[in-house]
Tab-separated table of C-alpha atoms and ligand atoms in Angstrom:
chain	number	residue	atom	x	y	z
A	1	UNK	CA	9.179	-27.698	38.322
A	2	UNK	CA	11.025	-24.506	39.166
A	3	UNK	CA	9.005	-21.360	39.666
A	4	UNK	CA	10.841	-19.859	36.728
A	5	UNK	CA	9.770	-22.587	34.320
A	6	UNK	CA	6.145	-22.563	35.469
A	7	UNK	CA	6.102	-18.769	35.089
A	8	UNK	CA	7.394	-19.036	31.559
A	9	UNK	CA	4.400	-21.150	30.552
A	10	UNK	CA	1.921	-19.476	28.271
A	11	UNK	CA	-1.861	-19.856	28.401
A	12	UNK	CA	-2.769	-22.649	26.020
A	13	UNK	CA	-6.280	-22.310	24.635
A	14	UNK	CA	-5.545	-25.087	22.116
A	15	UNK	CA	-8.194	-27.670	21.229
A	16	UNK	CA	-6.146	-30.753	21.963
A	17	UNK	CA	-3.660	-31.839	23.026
A	18	UNK	CA	-4.344	-29.072	25.444
A	19	UNK	CA	-3.466	-27.542	28.768
A	20	UNK	CA	-2.913	-29.795	31.789
A	21	UNK	CA	-2.805	-28.602	35.415
A	22	UNK	CA	0.698	-27.555	36.479
A	23	UNK	CA	0.583	-29.549	39.781
A	24	UNK	CA	-0.138	-32.682	37.731
A	25	UNK	CA	2.783	-31.990	35.397
A	26	UNK	CA	5.032	-31.520	38.423
A	27	UNK	CA	3.868	-34.778	39.970
A	28	UNK	CA	4.238	-36.589	36.638
A	29	UNK	CA	7.799	-35.316	36.310
A	30	UNK	CA	8.572	-37.037	39.625
A	31	UNK	CA	6.818	-40.205	38.473
A	32	UNK	CA	8.942	-40.274	35.338
A	33	UNK	CA	11.924	-40.815	37.606
A	34	UNK	CA	10.330	-42.955	40.272
A	35	UNK	CA	6.777	-44.332	40.089
A	36	UNK	CA	5.207	-44.703	43.538
A	37	UNK	CA	8.503	-45.458	45.247
A	38	UNK	CA	9.262	-48.465	43.029
A	39	UNK	CA	12.581	-46.953	41.957
A	40	UNK	CA	11.448	-47.372	38.340
A	41	UNK	CA	10.089	-44.536	36.221
A	42	UNK	CA	6.521	-44.752	34.952
A	43	UNK	CA	7.645	-44.926	31.315
A	44	UNK	CA	9.900	-47.870	32.202
A	45	UNK	CA	7.795	-50.015	34.500
A	46	UNK	CA	6.048	-53.196	33.317
A	47	UNK	CA	2.367	-52.735	32.566
A	48	UNK	CA	1.869	-56.111	34.273
A	49	UNK	CA	3.522	-55.035	37.536
A	50	UNK	CA	1.186	-55.072	40.522
A	51	UNK	CA	1.820	-51.373	41.115
A	52	UNK	CA	0.664	-50.439	37.613
A	53	UNK	CA	-2.278	-52.848	37.413
A	54	UNK	CA	-3.650	-51.508	40.660
A	55	UNK	CA	-3.103	-47.957	39.380
A	56	UNK	CA	-5.217	-48.789	36.295
A	57	UNK	CA	-8.001	-50.161	38.485
A	58	UNK	CA	-7.942	-46.968	40.500
A	59	UNK	CA	-8.205	-44.821	37.335
A	60	UNK	CA	-11.291	-46.785	36.373
A	61	UNK	CA	-12.730	-46.308	39.862
A	62	UNK	CA	-12.076	-42.552	39.748
A	63	UNK	CA	-14.114	-42.287	36.541
A	64	UNK	CA	-16.872	-44.559	37.868
A	65	UNK	CA	-17.230	-42.587	41.103
A	66	UNK	CA	-17.099	-39.115	39.619
A	67	UNK	CA	-19.421	-39.767	36.690
A	68	UNK	CA	-21.693	-42.162	38.571
A	69	UNK	CA	-21.174	-44.988	36.079
A	70	UNK	CA	-23.647	-47.751	37.036
A	71	UNK	CA	-22.643	-51.426	37.474
A	72	UNK	CA	-24.359	-52.233	34.158
A	73	UNK	CA	-21.469	-50.491	32.395
A	74	UNK	CA	-17.768	-51.352	32.208
A	75	UNK	CA	-14.925	-48.898	31.775
A	76	UNK	CA	-12.307	-49.898	29.222
A	77	UNK	CA	-9.023	-48.300	28.202
A	78	UNK	CA	-7.441	-48.522	24.793
A	79	UNK	CA	-5.404	-46.620	22.207
A	80	UNK	CA	-6.141	-45.274	18.745
A	81	UNK	CA	-8.080	-42.202	19.868
A	82	UNK	CA	-11.573	-41.218	18.874
A	83	UNK	CA	-10.746	-42.151	15.278
A	84	UNK	CA	-10.221	-45.826	16.143
A	85	UNK	CA	-13.586	-45.760	17.917
A	86	UNK	CA	-15.249	-44.510	14.713
A	87	UNK	CA	-14.408	-48.005	13.394
A	88	UNK	CA	-14.656	-50.027	16.630
A	89	UNK	CA	-18.186	-48.816	17.367
A	90	UNK	CA	-19.388	-49.927	13.940
A	91	UNK	CA	-17.719	-53.338	14.064
A	92	UNK	CA	-18.712	-54.250	17.626
A	93	UNK	CA	-22.271	-52.996	17.239
A	94	UNK	CA	-22.766	-54.772	13.903
A	95	UNK	CA	-21.500	-57.971	15.550
A	96	UNK	CA	-24.000	-57.457	18.382
A	97	UNK	CA	-26.822	-56.871	15.908
A	98	UNK	CA	-25.865	-59.994	13.953
A	99	UNK	CA	-26.033	-62.114	17.122
A	100	UNK	CA	-29.479	-60.663	17.884
A	101	UNK	CA	-30.700	-60.992	14.259
A	102	UNK	CA	-28.740	-63.800	12.566
A	103	UNK	CA	-31.074	-63.748	9.550
A	104	UNK	CA	-30.817	-60.005	8.820
A	105	UNK	CA	-29.327	-59.031	5.455
A	106	UNK	CA	-26.845	-56.110	5.416
A	107	UNK	CA	-29.377	-54.023	3.457
A	108	UNK	CA	-31.813	-54.424	6.367
A	109	UNK	CA	-29.355	-53.161	8.990
A	110	UNK	CA	-29.500	-49.454	9.822
A	111	UNK	CA	-26.796	-47.388	11.475
A	112	UNK	CA	-28.287	-44.060	12.554
A	113	UNK	CA	-26.006	-41.023	12.615
A	114	UNK	CA	-26.885	-37.619	14.018
A	115	UNK	CA	-24.537	-35.245	12.201
A	116	UNK	CA	-23.913	-31.942	13.971
A	117	UNK	CA	-20.338	-31.221	12.931
A	118	UNK	CA	-17.094	-32.340	11.365
A	119	UNK	CA	-16.423	-35.202	13.788
A	120	UNK	CA	-19.811	-36.907	13.562
A	121	UNK	CA	-19.622	-36.461	9.805
A	122	UNK	CA	-16.236	-38.207	9.815
A	123	UNK	CA	-17.598	-41.014	11.972
A	124	UNK	CA	-20.489	-41.531	9.545
A	125	UNK	CA	-18.037	-41.617	6.624
A	126	UNK	CA	-16.050	-44.351	8.342
A	127	UNK	CA	-19.214	-46.408	8.881
A	128	UNK	CA	-20.028	-46.020	5.194
A	129	UNK	CA	-16.504	-47.095	4.279
A	130	UNK	CA	-16.691	-50.196	6.465
A	131	UNK	CA	-20.114	-51.236	5.136
A	132	UNK	CA	-22.205	-53.994	6.640
A	133	UNK	CA	-25.346	-51.860	6.846
A	134	UNK	CA	-26.981	-48.625	5.724
A	135	UNK	CA	-25.678	-45.394	7.151
A	136	UNK	CA	-28.728	-43.248	7.753
A	137	UNK	CA	-28.233	-39.584	8.559
A	138	UNK	CA	-31.184	-39.186	10.901
A	139	UNK	CA	-30.605	-35.478	11.566
A	140	UNK	CA	-28.164	-32.994	10.022
A	141	UNK	CA	-27.389	-29.514	11.323
A	142	UNK	CA	-26.510	-28.201	7.891
A	143	UNK	CA	-30.108	-28.397	6.721
A	144	UNK	CA	-31.010	-25.963	9.518
A	145	UNK	CA	-28.326	-23.376	8.793
A	146	UNK	CA	-28.848	-20.242	6.694
A	147	UNK	CA	-26.474	-21.408	3.950
A	148	UNK	CA	-27.471	-25.065	4.094
A	149	UNK	CA	-23.774	-25.827	4.586
A	150	UNK	CA	-22.809	-24.728	8.087
A	151	UNK	CA	-22.584	-26.826	11.222
A	152	UNK	CA	-23.821	-23.991	13.391
A	153	UNK	CA	-26.740	-25.478	15.295
A	154	UNK	CA	-28.297	-28.469	17.017
A	155	UNK	CA	-31.215	-29.591	14.839
A	156	UNK	CA	-34.758	-29.147	16.201
A	157	UNK	CA	-36.286	-32.230	17.820
A	158	UNK	CA	-38.994	-32.626	15.187
A	159	UNK	CA	-36.375	-33.156	12.474
A	160	UNK	CA	-34.944	-36.422	13.899
A	161	UNK	CA	-35.987	-39.557	11.997
A	162	UNK	CA	-34.644	-42.519	13.975
A	163	UNK	CA	-34.889	-46.024	12.487
A	164	UNK	CA	-37.145	-48.560	14.158
A	165	UNK	CA	-34.502	-51.094	15.165
A	166	UNK	CA	-31.058	-49.702	14.311
A	167	UNK	CA	-27.785	-51.489	15.067
A	168	UNK	CA	-26.860	-48.265	16.839
A	169	UNK	CA	-27.612	-44.554	17.050
A	170	UNK	CA	-24.593	-42.297	17.048
A	171	UNK	CA	-24.036	-38.682	18.066
A	172	UNK	CA	-21.179	-36.422	19.084
A	173	UNK	CA	-21.979	-34.511	22.262
A	174	UNK	CA	-19.545	-31.658	21.603
A	175	UNK	CA	-18.249	-30.854	18.134
A	176	UNK	CA	-14.731	-29.595	18.784
A	177	UNK	CA	-14.157	-27.979	15.387
A	178	UNK	CA	-17.536	-26.329	14.950
A	179	UNK	CA	-18.233	-25.393	18.575
A	180	UNK	CA	-21.696	-26.968	18.563
A	181	UNK	CA	-22.905	-28.854	21.637
A	182	UNK	CA	-26.116	-30.455	22.898
A	183	UNK	CA	-27.691	-28.605	25.800
A	184	UNK	CA	-27.713	-30.492	29.105
A	185	UNK	CA	-31.052	-28.959	29.998
A	186	UNK	CA	-33.531	-31.717	29.118
A	187	UNK	CA	-36.292	-29.168	28.477
A	188	UNK	CA	-34.234	-27.241	25.906
A	189	UNK	CA	-34.995	-27.689	22.186
A	190	UNK	CA	-31.245	-28.171	21.695
A	191	UNK	CA	-30.938	-31.087	24.136
A	192	UNK	CA	-30.421	-34.592	22.771
A	193	UNK	CA	-33.914	-35.970	22.001
A	194	UNK	CA	-33.824	-38.967	24.343
A	195	UNK	CA	-37.633	-39.036	24.330
A	196	UNK	CA	-37.675	-39.841	20.585
A	197	UNK	CA	-35.430	-42.906	20.807
A	198	UNK	CA	-36.889	-46.363	20.128
A	199	UNK	CA	-38.641	-47.509	23.314
A	200	UNK	CA	-36.296	-50.311	24.263
A	201	UNK	CA	-34.557	-50.694	27.606
A	202	UNK	CA	-31.330	-51.520	25.765
A	203	UNK	CA	-31.241	-48.683	23.227
A	204	UNK	CA	-27.951	-48.940	21.316
A	205	UNK	CA	-27.083	-45.274	21.836
A	206	UNK	CA	-23.452	-44.286	21.207
A	207	UNK	CA	-21.900	-40.925	22.087
A	208	UNK	CA	-18.548	-39.395	21.261
A	209	UNK	CA	-17.597	-37.348	24.338
A	210	UNK	CA	-14.009	-36.717	23.242
A	211	UNK	CA	-13.998	-32.988	23.909
A	212	UNK	CA	-16.436	-32.791	26.798
A	213	UNK	CA	-15.562	-35.847	28.887
A	214	UNK	CA	-15.517	-35.090	32.635
A	215	UNK	CA	-16.170	-31.368	32.141
A	216	UNK	CA	-19.585	-31.856	33.810
A	217	UNK	CA	-21.915	-34.784	34.578
A	218	UNK	CA	-23.179	-36.780	31.565
A	219	UNK	CA	-26.949	-36.558	31.137
A	220	UNK	CA	-28.730	-39.946	30.982
A	221	UNK	CA	-25.410	-41.786	31.144
A	222	UNK	CA	-27.132	-45.072	32.011
A	223	UNK	CA	-29.240	-44.839	28.839
A	224	UNK	CA	-26.162	-45.034	26.651
A	225	UNK	CA	-24.723	-48.214	25.201
A	226	UNK	CA	-21.305	-46.680	24.598
A	227	UNK	CA	-19.666	-43.414	25.569
A	228	UNK	CA	-16.101	-42.880	24.490
A	229	UNK	CA	-13.482	-40.143	24.674
A	230	UNK	CA	-9.858	-39.518	23.906
A	231	UNK	CA	-8.104	-38.304	27.060
A	232	UNK	CA	-6.286	-35.419	25.421
A	233	UNK	CA	-8.748	-32.596	26.052
A	234	UNK	CA	-9.918	-32.629	29.652
A	235	UNK	CA	-8.225	-35.477	31.445
A	236	UNK	CA	-4.749	-36.245	30.184
A	237	UNK	CA	-2.265	-36.455	27.363
A	238	UNK	CA	-2.934	-38.058	23.977
A	239	UNK	CA	-2.559	-41.821	23.753
A	240	UNK	CA	-5.409	-43.004	25.952
A	241	UNK	CA	-9.003	-43.635	24.902
A	242	UNK	CA	-11.660	-44.267	27.523
A	243	UNK	CA	-14.762	-46.313	26.688
A	244	UNK	CA	-17.780	-46.717	28.939
A	245	UNK	CA	-19.720	-49.650	27.556
A	246	UNK	CA	-22.901	-51.360	28.638
A	247	UNK	CA	-22.398	-55.084	29.152
A	248	UNK	CA	-24.782	-56.199	26.394
A	249	UNK	CA	-22.481	-54.458	23.912
A	250	UNK	CA	-19.449	-56.522	24.935
A	251	UNK	CA	-20.154	-59.375	22.560
A	252	UNK	CA	-18.344	-62.437	21.299
A	253	UNK	CA	-17.305	-61.023	17.948
A	254	UNK	CA	-16.013	-64.408	16.749
A	255	UNK	CA	-19.380	-66.041	17.421
A	256	UNK	CA	-20.924	-63.218	15.364
A	257	UNK	CA	-18.599	-64.079	12.454
A	258	UNK	CA	-20.150	-67.566	12.405
A	259	UNK	CA	-23.526	-65.836	11.889
A	260	UNK	CA	-22.166	-63.767	8.991
A	261	UNK	CA	-20.694	-60.675	10.678
A	262	UNK	CA	-17.353	-59.238	9.523
A	263	UNK	CA	-14.337	-60.239	11.653
A	264	UNK	CA	-13.266	-57.588	14.165
A	265	UNK	CA	-9.526	-56.915	14.648
A	266	UNK	CA	-8.699	-58.331	18.057
A	267	UNK	CA	-7.485	-55.041	19.535
A	268	UNK	CA	-10.728	-53.283	18.504
A	269	UNK	CA	-12.983	-55.887	20.110
A	270	UNK	CA	-14.568	-54.646	23.345
A	271	UNK	CA	-14.585	-58.221	24.604
A	272	UNK	CA	-10.811	-58.440	24.243
A	273	UNK	CA	-10.435	-55.258	26.281
A	274	UNK	CA	-12.942	-56.402	28.883
A	275	UNK	CA	-11.507	-59.920	29.278
A	276	UNK	CA	-7.968	-58.599	29.648
A	277	UNK	CA	-8.910	-55.736	32.003
A	278	UNK	CA	-7.700	-53.363	29.276
A	279	UNK	CA	-4.251	-54.992	29.283
A	280	UNK	CA	-4.428	-57.270	26.232
A	281	UNK	CA	-1.355	-55.594	24.781
A	282	UNK	CA	1.010	-52.934	26.091
A	283	UNK	CA	-1.151	-49.930	26.958
A	284	UNK	CA	-0.154	-46.264	26.853
A	285	UNK	CA	1.325	-46.464	30.346
A	286	UNK	CA	2.392	-42.829	30.642
A	287	UNK	CA	-0.945	-41.479	29.364
A	288	UNK	CA	-2.853	-43.682	31.825
A	289	UNK	CA	-0.609	-42.498	34.639
A	290	UNK	CA	-1.061	-38.815	33.885
A	291	UNK	CA	-4.788	-39.265	33.425
A	292	UNK	CA	-4.902	-40.932	36.841
A	293	UNK	CA	-3.146	-37.917	38.362
A	294	UNK	CA	-5.615	-35.519	36.701
A	295	UNK	CA	-8.574	-37.569	37.934
A	296	UNK	CA	-7.203	-37.721	41.496
A	297	UNK	CA	-6.863	-33.952	41.437
A	298	UNK	CA	-10.365	-33.552	40.021
A	299	UNK	CA	-11.736	-35.621	42.872
A	300	UNK	CA	-9.943	-33.479	45.448
A	301	UNK	CA	-11.292	-30.305	43.819
A	302	UNK	CA	-14.886	-31.528	44.066
A	303	UNK	CA	-15.385	-33.785	41.040
A	304	UNK	CA	-17.400	-33.093	37.907
A	305	UNK	CA	-19.866	-30.942	39.850
A	306	UNK	CA	-17.047	-28.544	40.746
A	307	UNK	CA	-15.882	-28.461	37.125
A	308	UNK	CA	-19.415	-27.934	35.877
A	309	UNK	CA	-19.647	-24.728	37.894
A	310	UNK	CA	-16.175	-23.601	36.886
A	311	UNK	CA	-16.782	-24.352	33.207
A	312	UNK	CA	-20.190	-22.657	33.280
A	313	UNK	CA	-18.514	-19.503	34.623
A	314	UNK	CA	-15.649	-19.581	32.114
A	315	UNK	CA	-17.940	-20.115	29.122
A	316	UNK	CA	-20.298	-17.395	30.422
A	317	UNK	CA	-17.443	-14.898	30.638
A	318	UNK	CA	-16.217	-15.593	27.116
A	319	UNK	CA	-19.674	-15.624	25.499
A	320	UNK	CA	-20.487	-12.335	27.255
A	321	UNK	CA	-17.467	-10.570	25.803
A	322	UNK	CA	-18.234	-12.115	22.435
A	323	UNK	CA	-21.658	-10.500	22.613
A	324	UNK	CA	-20.113	-7.129	23.492
A	325	UNK	CA	-17.821	-7.502	20.477
A	326	UNK	CA	-20.735	-8.486	18.270
A	327	UNK	CA	-22.702	-5.396	19.287
A	328	UNK	CA	-19.690	-3.256	18.387
A	329	UNK	CA	-19.221	-4.994	15.012
A	330	UNK	CA	-15.872	-6.579	15.974
A	331	UNK	CA	-16.725	-10.248	16.596
A	332	UNK	CA	-19.231	-12.553	14.967
A	333	UNK	CA	-20.196	-15.777	16.775
A	334	UNK	CA	-20.368	-18.760	14.420
A	335	UNK	CA	-22.881	-20.824	16.361
A	336	UNK	CA	-26.557	-20.130	16.913
A	337	UNK	CA	-27.840	-19.325	20.403
A	338	UNK	CA	-28.443	-22.376	22.649
A	339	UNK	CA	-26.237	-24.627	20.482
A	340	UNK	CA	-22.952	-23.145	21.702
A	341	UNK	CA	-20.271	-25.300	23.210
A	342	UNK	CA	-18.915	-24.708	26.696
A	343	UNK	CA	-15.591	-26.173	25.697
A	344	UNK	CA	-14.870	-24.681	22.255
A	345	UNK	CA	-16.008	-21.123	21.562
A	346	UNK	CA	-15.776	-20.277	17.858
A	347	UNK	CA	-16.137	-16.872	16.253
A	348	UNK	CA	-14.873	-14.615	13.484
A	349	UNK	CA	-13.032	-11.348	13.937
A	350	UNK	CA	-14.465	-8.877	11.453
A	351	UNK	CA	-12.504	-6.503	9.257
A	352	UNK	CA	-9.487	-6.528	7.018
A	353	UNK	CA	-6.526	-8.137	8.764
A	354	UNK	CA	-8.433	-8.105	12.068
A	355	UNK	CA	-8.022	-11.816	12.757
A	356	UNK	CA	-4.265	-11.517	12.323
A	357	UNK	CA	-4.194	-8.487	14.656
A	358	UNK	CA	-6.255	-10.408	17.211
A	359	UNK	CA	-3.915	-13.396	17.152
A	360	UNK	CA	-0.779	-11.240	17.285
A	361	UNK	CA	-2.116	-9.273	20.250
A	362	UNK	CA	-2.978	-12.512	22.025
A	363	UNK	CA	0.492	-13.931	21.384
A	364	UNK	CA	2.082	-10.766	22.793
A	365	UNK	CA	0.071	-11.349	25.980
A	366	UNK	CA	1.188	-14.967	26.257
A	367	UNK	CA	-1.941	-16.664	24.890
A	368	UNK	CA	-1.776	-19.348	22.230
A	369	UNK	CA	-3.841	-22.001	20.472
A	370	UNK	CA	-6.577	-19.551	19.435
A	371	UNK	CA	-6.520	-20.152	15.712
A	372	UNK	CA	-9.523	-22.141	14.530
A	373	UNK	CA	-9.285	-25.650	13.127
A	374	UNK	CA	-7.220	-25.334	9.987
A	375	UNK	CA	-7.947	-28.341	7.810
A	376	UNK	CA	-10.821	-28.348	5.330
A	377	UNK	CA	-11.914	-24.977	6.698
A	378	UNK	CA	-11.346	-22.734	3.758
A	379	UNK	CA	-14.884	-23.173	2.511
A	380	UNK	CA	-16.212	-20.529	0.133
A	381	UNK	CA	-13.247	-18.335	0.960
A	382	UNK	CA	-14.098	-18.292	4.680
A	383	UNK	CA	-11.106	-18.828	6.930
A	384	UNK	CA	-11.070	-20.898	10.043
A	385	UNK	CA	-11.676	-18.029	12.470
A	386	UNK	CA	-10.941	-18.148	16.183
A	387	UNK	CA	-11.532	-21.029	18.555
A	388	UNK	CA	-11.079	-20.685	22.301
A	389	UNK	CA	-10.901	-24.038	24.054
A	390	UNK	CA	-11.838	-23.831	27.715
A	391	UNK	CA	-11.064	-27.336	28.941
A	392	UNK	CA	-10.891	-28.176	32.639
A	393	UNK	CA	-7.267	-27.098	33.104
A	394	UNK	CA	-7.995	-23.532	31.990
A	395	UNK	CA	-8.565	-21.543	35.166
A	396	UNK	CA	-11.171	-18.835	35.708
A	397	UNK	CA	-8.327	-16.351	36.009
A	398	UNK	CA	-6.944	-17.361	32.619
A	399	UNK	CA	-10.397	-17.032	31.052
A	400	UNK	CA	-10.590	-13.542	32.643
A	401	UNK	CA	-7.254	-12.625	31.097
A	402	UNK	CA	-8.600	-13.524	27.674
A	403	UNK	CA	-11.776	-11.547	28.309
A	404	UNK	CA	-9.735	-8.541	29.392
A	405	UNK	CA	-7.736	-8.784	26.187
A	406	UNK	CA	-10.911	-9.113	24.080
A	407	UNK	CA	-12.243	-5.897	25.672
A	408	UNK	CA	-9.006	-4.064	24.870
A	409	UNK	CA	-9.190	-5.397	21.327
A	410	UNK	CA	-12.789	-4.239	20.880
A	411	UNK	CA	-11.775	-0.739	22.012
A	412	UNK	CA	-8.749	-0.702	19.769
A	413	UNK	CA	-10.729	-1.806	16.711
A	414	UNK	CA	-13.590	0.595	17.245
A	415	UNK	CA	-11.499	3.678	18.016
A	416	UNK	CA	-8.821	3.145	15.379
B	501	LIG	C1	-15.153	-34.821	19.160
B	501	LIG	C2	-13.960	-35.534	18.609
B	501	LIG	N1	-14.120	-36.805	18.177
B	501	LIG	C3	-13.097	-37.502	17.674
B	501	LIG	C4	-11.838	-36.940	17.561
B	501	LIG	C5	-10.714	-37.741	16.995
B	501	LIG	O1	-9.878	-38.066	18.025
B	501	LIG	P1	-8.401	-38.622	17.820
B	501	LIG	O2	-7.582	-37.535	17.218
B	501	LIG	O3	-8.011	-38.961	19.224
B	501	LIG	O4	-8.505	-39.817	16.945
B	501	LIG	C6	-11.613	-35.628	18.016
B	501	LIG	C7	-10.287	-35.016	17.949
B	501	LIG	O5	-10.050	-33.886	18.250
B	501	LIG	C8	-12.710	-34.916	18.549
B	501	LIG	O6	-12.558	-33.669	19.003
């Protein structure tokens, strides 16, 4: 990429698809013309070629190494995004439960959902739509908000009511729309309550890590049955979904049908993906390639530990200026203390026309993607507000530029 074109790039604080590192984009541009010296571009090469199949294996290895994925878990790649996993999780885990309990009636099967924001709510709705068991909302942030309607907190540990033997327990680690995230400090009241889970060595715990995958280490990774994420926030372009799945959850879904489970579409079956090494059908070759380049770069930079420190700093800077703005009556954070996301910082700009002024000023300084999630957000006349997404590719310097602008804005609003 020429210097001119990289200089003309703006800072993209969008929530996804989102910023990717410029060196990766430059490398990918070369790969589009000639993948690893094959003379064929990455978007043109066969997904069954030895060059590409070994590339896929390396991508898997890069995730395994950096996150410390144990040998009990496989790493699978697929398409369909987080939304397809809302369905795949339900179908595969109900098939697993059926094989373990062939006599169970659907009314006896519980699917436990922890609802802390729009995405876990959507996942629970999909489970309800698919049927095959009872969707139980075992904790809900809204009940702990001032209005009874806001996803602005992680519920207190004492409020969780897990079922005794659920088909699975589902949570979303970082709620991208609402900016609510579980603390990674196990002693915090806003951490995920691992200690309250059924005492079984194979707890069927499922986590949506779509917007926090690879931004820092995953707490208690080995205690999860499934962790999944779309690539398009921290690690690549849209089109690739990564699933880390414990081997007991890769079940013969057709055998489960014989015991009364619903058939699982072949491309949603984890066993299909596992048996075919994630190459049952044509995968999203370009997205896998670019994700591989991002992961290689991450490794060189120091892995998830490096990004944890970087992301801690970036989030700290932005939350600090938010606090300054709050004290001056300019900004209002939407999320309660200790439930705030590192990746998606959400707040309101107070005053008539102030949000528009904030966004216009940001645009003039070459910053975009700051408008909050727009669908279904006009609740009780409240607009979406601002959302700053601080994924891995956002540098500390870029976060500083935003902070600098926020300070100027606070001054401007309070002296006008
Ligand atoms: C936390 C979370 N889960 C699920 C999804 C849905 O992902 P997709 O659009 O890839 O289906 C998103 C999308 O932004 C998300 O942020």
